[in-house]
Short mmCIF file of C-alpha atoms in Angstrom, two decimals:
data_model
loop_
_atom_site.label_atom_id
_atom_site.label_comp_id
_atom_site.label_asym_id
_atom_site.label_seq_id
_atom_site.Cartn_x
_atom_site.Cartn_y
_atom_site.Cartn_z
CA MET A 1 -110.94 283.09 -217.03
CA GLY A 2 -110.18 283.63 -220.93
CA PHE A 3 -107.31 280.74 -220.24
CA LEU A 4 -110.09 278.04 -219.14
CA HIS A 5 -112.01 278.82 -222.72
CA CYS A 6 -108.63 278.14 -224.63
CA LEU A 7 -108.20 274.72 -222.81
CA ARG A 8 -112.12 273.44 -223.12
CA ALA A 9 -112.13 274.11 -226.66
CA ALA A 10 -109.22 272.08 -227.28
CA TRP A 11 -110.95 269.32 -224.93
CA MET A 12 -113.93 269.90 -227.73
CA THR A 13 -111.23 269.09 -230.50
CA GLY A 14 -110.59 265.41 -228.74
CA LYS A 15 -106.72 266.16 -228.78
CA THR A 16 -106.14 264.36 -225.99
CA HIS A 17 -108.39 261.69 -226.24
CA PRO A 18 -105.84 259.35 -227.96
CA LYS A 19 -104.19 257.17 -226.30
CA GLU A 20 -100.76 258.04 -228.20
CA TYR A 21 -101.32 261.38 -227.35
CA ARG A 22 -101.87 260.91 -223.29
CA ILE A 23 -98.35 258.32 -224.03
CA HIS A 24 -96.51 261.28 -225.83
CA GLN A 25 -97.69 263.79 -222.93
CA LEU A 26 -96.07 261.26 -220.37
CA GLU A 27 -93.38 260.77 -221.76
CA ALA A 28 -92.51 264.52 -222.10
CA LEU A 29 -92.75 264.35 -218.28
CA CYS A 30 -90.58 261.86 -218.00
CA HIS A 31 -87.66 263.67 -220.23
CA PHE A 32 -88.87 267.24 -217.75
CA LEU A 33 -88.06 265.18 -214.62
CA ASP A 34 -84.77 263.64 -216.21
CA GLU A 35 -83.30 266.49 -217.57
CA ARG A 36 -84.52 269.46 -215.04
CA GLN A 37 -83.31 267.55 -212.45
CA ALA A 38 -80.04 269.96 -210.97
CA ASP A 39 -83.21 272.83 -210.95
CA ILE A 40 -85.59 271.01 -209.28
CA GLN A 41 -82.63 270.16 -206.78
CA ARG A 42 -82.35 273.80 -206.56
CA ALA A 43 -85.52 275.37 -206.50
CA LEU A 44 -86.38 272.75 -203.32
CA CYS A 45 -83.15 273.89 -201.78
CA GLU A 46 -84.20 277.41 -201.99
CA ASP A 47 -87.61 276.65 -200.82
CA LEU A 48 -87.28 274.50 -198.57
CA HIS A 49 -83.75 273.34 -197.76
CA LYS A 50 -84.70 270.13 -198.73
CA PRO A 51 -81.38 267.81 -199.12
CA CYS A 52 -80.75 266.42 -202.41
CA PHE A 53 -81.44 262.10 -201.14
CA GLU A 54 -84.68 263.64 -199.80
CA THR A 55 -85.74 265.46 -202.90
CA GLU A 56 -84.43 262.28 -204.84
CA PHE A 57 -86.11 259.69 -202.96
CA THR A 58 -90.13 261.32 -201.97
CA GLU A 59 -90.20 263.86 -204.69
CA VAL A 60 -88.65 262.96 -208.15
CA LEU A 61 -88.32 259.44 -207.95
CA LEU A 62 -91.55 258.68 -206.35
CA VAL A 63 -93.20 260.53 -209.56
CA ARG A 64 -90.65 258.33 -212.26
CA ASN A 65 -92.39 255.62 -210.77
CA GLU A 66 -95.75 256.70 -211.50
CA LEU A 67 -95.15 257.56 -214.69
CA ALA A 68 -93.54 254.58 -215.33
CA ASN A 69 -96.59 252.92 -214.22
CA ALA A 70 -99.06 254.51 -216.13
CA LEU A 71 -96.87 254.22 -219.22
CA ASN A 72 -96.90 250.40 -218.65
CA ASN A 73 -100.29 250.12 -218.03
CA LEU A 74 -102.50 252.67 -219.75
CA CYS A 75 -103.25 250.36 -222.37
CA CYS A 76 -105.20 248.52 -220.07
CA TRP A 77 -106.75 250.81 -217.99
CA MET A 78 -108.29 252.91 -221.07
CA LYS A 79 -109.74 249.94 -222.50
CA ASP A 80 -114.35 249.21 -222.03
CA GLU A 81 -114.44 247.06 -219.03
CA ASN A 82 -117.18 243.59 -219.76
CA VAL A 83 -119.33 244.10 -217.16
CA HIS A 84 -122.24 240.89 -215.85
CA LYS A 85 -125.24 240.13 -217.94
CA ASN A 86 -128.58 238.79 -216.26
CA LEU A 87 -130.86 236.75 -218.95
CA MET A 88 -132.13 240.17 -220.35
CA THR A 89 -128.85 241.49 -221.25
CA LEU A 90 -127.41 238.47 -222.18
CA MET A 91 -127.58 238.77 -225.98
CA ASP A 92 -126.49 242.76 -225.69
CA CYS A 93 -122.76 244.36 -225.22
CA ALA A 94 -122.82 245.56 -221.51
CA PHE A 95 -119.88 247.33 -220.20
CA ILE A 96 -117.83 251.15 -218.64
CA ARG A 97 -116.40 253.53 -220.89
CA LYS A 98 -113.42 254.96 -219.24
CA ASP A 99 -114.30 258.86 -220.26
CA PRO A 100 -112.29 261.73 -219.29
CA TYR A 101 -113.87 264.42 -216.75
CA GLY A 102 -113.10 267.35 -219.36
CA VAL A 103 -110.71 270.26 -217.79
CA VAL A 104 -109.59 269.79 -213.83
CA LEU A 105 -107.80 271.03 -211.49
CA ILE A 106 -105.22 270.51 -209.76
CA ILE A 107 -103.76 272.37 -206.32
CA ALA A 108 -101.42 271.75 -205.44
CA PRO A 109 -99.83 271.92 -201.03
CA TYR A 110 -95.76 273.53 -201.22
CA ASN A 111 -94.58 270.62 -198.85
CA TYR A 112 -93.80 268.09 -201.38
CA PRO A 113 -94.12 271.16 -204.14
CA ILE A 114 -92.93 268.43 -207.11
CA HIS A 115 -94.49 264.74 -205.73
CA PHE A 116 -97.91 266.39 -204.29
CA THR A 117 -98.35 269.13 -207.69
CA LEU A 118 -96.91 265.94 -210.76
CA MET A 119 -98.25 262.86 -209.16
CA PRO A 120 -101.70 263.87 -209.73
CA LEU A 121 -100.77 265.34 -212.91
CA VAL A 122 -99.51 261.94 -214.17
CA GLY A 123 -103.61 260.45 -213.34
CA ALA A 124 -105.14 263.73 -214.96
CA ILE A 125 -102.92 262.86 -218.05
CA ALA A 126 -103.60 259.42 -218.16
CA ALA A 127 -106.83 260.22 -218.37
CA GLY A 128 -107.54 262.13 -221.11
CA ASN A 129 -108.15 265.41 -219.27
CA CYS A 130 -107.00 269.31 -219.70
CA VAL A 131 -105.70 270.30 -216.68
CA VAL A 132 -105.39 273.45 -214.58
CA LEU A 133 -102.35 273.25 -212.72
CA LYS A 134 -101.59 275.14 -209.90
CA PRO A 135 -98.52 274.91 -208.01
CA SER A 136 -98.71 276.51 -203.89
CA GLU A 137 -97.18 279.86 -203.83
CA LEU A 138 -95.78 279.13 -201.10
CA SER A 139 -92.60 277.27 -202.89
CA SER A 140 -92.31 279.20 -204.94
CA CYS A 141 -89.12 278.97 -206.47
CA THR A 142 -90.29 275.50 -207.00
CA GLU A 143 -93.52 277.20 -208.90
CA ARG A 144 -91.49 279.20 -211.44
CA LEU A 145 -89.63 276.30 -212.33
CA LEU A 146 -93.27 274.59 -213.19
CA ALA A 147 -94.71 277.81 -214.99
CA LYS A 148 -91.53 278.40 -216.76
CA ALA A 149 -89.89 274.83 -217.70
CA LEU A 150 -93.35 272.55 -218.17
CA PRO A 151 -94.64 274.39 -221.31
CA CYS A 152 -91.20 273.10 -222.84
CA TYR A 153 -92.37 269.67 -222.88
CA MET A 154 -95.78 269.86 -222.75
CA ASP A 155 -98.63 271.21 -224.19
CA PRO A 156 -99.07 274.86 -222.32
CA GLU A 157 -101.13 274.66 -219.93
CA SER A 158 -102.31 278.64 -217.98
CA PRO A 159 -99.17 281.09 -217.12
CA ASP A 160 -101.95 282.31 -214.69
CA PHE A 161 -100.72 281.11 -211.37
CA GLY A 162 -102.02 282.74 -207.85
CA ARG A 163 -100.16 284.71 -204.90
CA MET A 164 -99.59 284.74 -201.67
CA VAL A 165 -97.31 286.17 -199.47
CA ASN A 166 -94.44 283.43 -197.72
CA ASP A 167 -94.58 285.67 -194.49
CA ALA A 168 -97.55 285.53 -194.09
CA HIS A 169 -97.69 281.95 -193.76
CA PHE A 170 -93.81 282.21 -191.63
CA GLN A 171 -96.10 284.57 -189.44
CA ARG A 172 -98.88 282.69 -188.85
CA ALA A 173 -96.55 279.53 -188.56
CA ARG A 174 -94.57 281.20 -186.25
CA ALA A 175 -97.83 282.28 -183.84
CA LEU A 176 -98.53 278.75 -183.03
CA LEU A 177 -95.92 278.40 -180.97
CA GLU A 178 -97.04 280.31 -178.42
CA SER A 179 -99.69 277.12 -178.22
CA GLY A 180 -99.12 275.60 -174.97
CA ARG A 181 -94.90 275.16 -173.45
CA VAL A 182 -92.08 274.58 -176.06
CA ALA A 183 -90.45 271.40 -174.92
CA ILE A 184 -87.81 271.21 -178.50
CA GLY A 185 -87.14 273.91 -180.38
CA GLY A 186 -88.70 276.57 -181.00
CA GLU A 187 -85.69 278.64 -182.66
CA THR A 188 -86.87 280.63 -186.13
CA ASP A 189 -85.40 283.16 -188.58
CA GLU A 190 -87.53 285.66 -190.19
CA SER A 191 -84.78 286.53 -192.55
CA GLU A 192 -85.07 282.84 -193.69
CA ARG A 193 -88.40 281.86 -193.26
CA TYR A 194 -86.90 279.29 -190.53
CA ILE A 195 -89.05 277.37 -188.19
CA ALA A 196 -86.98 274.62 -186.09
CA PRO A 197 -88.68 271.63 -185.40
CA THR A 198 -90.56 272.27 -182.48
CA VAL A 199 -92.44 269.58 -180.19
CA LEU A 200 -95.61 271.90 -177.95
CA VAL A 201 -96.21 269.75 -174.80
CA ASP A 202 -99.12 271.61 -171.92
CA VAL A 203 -101.46 271.49 -175.48
CA LYS A 204 -105.01 272.24 -174.47
CA GLU A 205 -108.06 271.45 -177.40
CA CYS A 206 -108.72 275.21 -177.32
CA ASP A 207 -105.13 276.02 -178.20
CA PRO A 208 -105.04 277.09 -182.27
CA VAL A 209 -102.33 275.32 -182.69
CA MET A 210 -104.60 272.07 -182.50
CA GLN A 211 -107.66 273.84 -184.83
CA GLU A 212 -106.26 274.10 -188.18
CA GLU A 213 -103.79 272.80 -190.31
CA ILE A 214 -100.13 273.47 -189.24
CA PHE A 215 -98.20 272.54 -192.76
CA ALA A 216 -94.66 273.04 -190.13
CA PRO A 217 -92.43 271.26 -188.54
CA ILE A 218 -94.70 271.64 -185.53
CA LEU A 219 -95.70 269.17 -183.44
CA PRO A 220 -98.22 269.32 -180.61
CA ILE A 221 -98.76 266.94 -177.82
CA PHE A 222 -102.25 266.29 -176.39
CA ILE A 223 -102.50 263.79 -173.87
CA VAL A 224 -105.04 261.41 -173.31
CA ARG A 225 -106.38 259.43 -170.66
CA ASP A 226 -106.93 255.78 -172.51
CA MET A 227 -107.13 254.61 -175.81
CA GLU A 228 -110.61 255.08 -175.84
CA GLU A 229 -110.71 258.71 -175.43
CA ALA A 230 -107.83 258.72 -178.33
CA ILE A 231 -110.20 257.24 -180.42
CA ASP A 232 -113.37 258.85 -179.81
CA PHE A 233 -110.75 261.78 -179.87
CA ILE A 234 -110.35 261.62 -183.47
CA ASN A 235 -113.66 260.18 -184.18
CA CYS A 236 -115.39 263.42 -183.16
CA ARG A 237 -113.36 265.92 -185.45
CA GLU A 238 -113.61 265.62 -188.93
CA ARG A 239 -111.89 262.69 -191.00
CA PRO A 240 -108.08 263.12 -191.62
CA LEU A 241 -106.31 262.92 -194.32
CA ALA A 242 -103.99 260.25 -192.37
CA VAL A 243 -104.61 258.14 -189.01
CA TYR A 244 -100.69 257.56 -187.64
CA ALA A 245 -100.38 255.05 -184.83
CA PHE A 246 -97.63 254.01 -182.82
CA SER A 247 -97.01 251.01 -180.71
CA SER A 248 -95.06 247.66 -179.93
CA ASP A 249 -98.67 245.87 -179.43
CA SER A 250 -99.65 245.06 -182.48
CA LYS A 251 -103.40 244.82 -181.23
CA VAL A 252 -103.06 249.06 -180.55
CA VAL A 253 -102.00 249.47 -183.38
CA ASN A 254 -105.25 247.31 -185.70
CA GLN A 255 -107.65 248.95 -182.81
CA VAL A 256 -106.92 252.37 -184.15
CA LEU A 257 -107.21 251.33 -187.67
CA ASP A 258 -110.74 249.20 -186.91
CA HIS A 259 -111.99 252.33 -184.88
CA THR A 260 -111.36 255.25 -186.91
CA SER A 261 -111.65 257.11 -190.63
CA SER A 262 -109.14 258.21 -192.57
CA GLY A 263 -108.48 258.70 -195.63
CA GLY A 264 -105.11 256.70 -195.12
CA PHE A 265 -103.54 254.88 -192.30
CA CYS A 266 -99.40 253.90 -191.68
CA GLY A 267 -98.36 251.77 -188.40
CA ASN A 268 -95.05 252.52 -186.65
CA ASP A 269 -94.16 255.23 -189.23
CA ILE A 270 -95.03 258.73 -190.72
CA GLY A 271 -96.12 258.88 -194.46
CA ILE A 272 -93.99 255.77 -195.44
CA HIS A 273 -97.35 254.43 -197.40
CA ALA A 274 -97.11 257.66 -199.46
CA THR A 275 -94.11 255.53 -201.63
CA SER A 276 -96.11 252.32 -202.20
CA ILE A 277 -97.76 252.79 -205.85
CA ALA A 278 -100.18 250.43 -205.05
CA LEU A 279 -101.79 251.80 -202.44
CA PRO A 280 -104.41 254.83 -203.12
CA TYR A 281 -103.55 258.57 -201.58
CA GLY A 282 -105.75 260.72 -201.05
CA GLY A 283 -108.51 262.05 -198.46
CA ILE A 284 -111.43 262.04 -197.28
CA GLY A 285 -114.61 264.38 -196.36
CA HIS A 286 -113.16 267.49 -195.68
CA SER A 287 -109.29 266.39 -196.38
CA GLY A 288 -109.32 265.93 -199.81
CA PHE A 289 -110.96 264.27 -202.31
CA GLY A 290 -109.95 261.94 -204.68
CA GLN A 291 -107.40 259.53 -204.74
CA TYR A 292 -104.09 259.02 -206.30
CA HIS A 293 -101.15 255.83 -207.04
CA GLY A 294 -100.80 254.26 -210.12
CA LYS A 295 -104.03 253.15 -211.76
CA PHE A 296 -106.11 254.95 -208.87
CA SER A 297 -104.97 258.39 -210.63
CA PHE A 298 -106.28 257.29 -213.51
CA ASP A 299 -109.65 256.90 -212.06
CA THR A 300 -109.99 259.95 -210.28
CA PHE A 301 -109.58 261.87 -213.39
CA THR A 302 -112.39 258.73 -215.08
CA HIS A 303 -115.62 259.03 -215.36
CA LEU A 304 -116.51 255.17 -215.47
CA ARG A 305 -119.40 255.41 -217.55
CA GLY A 306 -122.06 252.52 -217.44
CA CYS A 307 -123.41 251.34 -221.20
CA LEU A 308 -125.50 248.49 -223.31
CA LEU A 309 -125.74 248.16 -227.29
CA ARG A 310 -129.05 246.59 -227.20
CA CYS A 311 -130.27 243.89 -229.85
CA MET A 312 -132.26 244.93 -232.32
CA GLY A 313 -133.54 240.99 -233.02
CA LEU A 314 -134.98 240.33 -229.86
CA GLU A 315 -138.08 242.95 -229.35
CA LEU A 316 -139.98 239.31 -229.26
CA MET A 317 -138.15 238.99 -225.27
CA ASN A 318 -138.82 242.69 -224.61
CA LYS A 319 -142.46 242.28 -224.88
CA MET A 320 -142.13 241.12 -221.97
CA ARG A 321 -141.99 244.45 -219.88
CA TYR A 322 -144.97 246.22 -222.11
CA PRO A 323 -148.33 246.06 -221.05
CA PRO A 324 -150.81 244.61 -220.44
CA TYR A 325 -149.35 243.23 -217.32
CA SER A 326 -149.54 240.12 -216.25
CA ASN A 327 -148.11 238.01 -213.56
CA LYS A 328 -146.78 235.63 -215.96
CA LYS A 329 -144.70 238.68 -217.27
CA LEU A 330 -143.65 239.44 -214.05
CA ARG A 331 -142.41 235.71 -212.95
CA ALA A 332 -140.39 236.12 -216.20
CA ILE A 333 -139.12 238.97 -215.81
CA VAL A 334 -137.78 238.52 -211.74
CA CYS A 335 -135.75 235.36 -213.11
CA ALA A 336 -134.73 236.52 -215.44
CA MET A 337 -133.20 239.85 -213.71
CA GLU A 338 -133.24 238.38 -210.05
CA ILE A 339 -129.74 238.47 -208.45
CA ARG A 340 -129.57 235.25 -206.42
CA ARG A 341 -127.73 235.30 -202.44
CA HIS A 342 -125.40 232.43 -201.90
CA TRP A 343 -125.73 231.40 -198.88
CA LEU A 344 -123.01 230.10 -196.44
#
């Protein structure tokens, strides 16, 4: 764990705090995306057979947008935020200071190895943190690229990355095909660790494919009697990263939206909500902690520090807080601090 001590030591020097340092690191990440575009495309092709079009659209472009948005707005995000004051603190200075957490950890999944690794990294850097970055070992070519190339552009983090055998992941995913019955697809190639897009039917609730995150091109179809049972099925489990509802009837889509809870929601599409920089993206409960995209990333990696600077010349007003107590003093304090409800 020596690298953690190095990161904490770097954090204690305060080098990551200044706006200029954050901007420099974000701009360096921009250079990485621009100058290593061909390397990124090759790595994703080797790892996931991802076409260059998908790489640019679903991985690189979205991170570029995050970087541009962070660089455009960082000065505003970093500013102290003034807050409402009551009569007791009217002459004081009350504000929220945007403090970095310090040393943070980002663990990325393999399915979008550039997007899900660098997107939260943008927020963590913008917020002024030191970062332990752990790309997925399953997308090994992309992992090697990030481990080798990123330190050439940015202040290096740790060279230590966890490992897992890719073949084991393939075997795990292939075993899920034993759930239910294959209606579409089902072909596999162990030498390429390839599983064809597959639809499973006659799936039971107790089947393995219904008990864990799939992370494979496998779609199980589980039949319910009606909308109420579908909503109950979702709500009696841990809240998911996303809920998707498809219907030509907007009332059906809104019914699912209104009666479920999830990290995100998308009606009549899959994943497109993750491309919007204006929407927070992240899980809830077991599906994940924190949110990113734009200022949501900055806020996720920022401690909101409540601050009040008291004016020493107001000690006369403070006397009402001190013993001996009286109803008169209490009424004065209530009058100064009470928030009144606005009746409609």
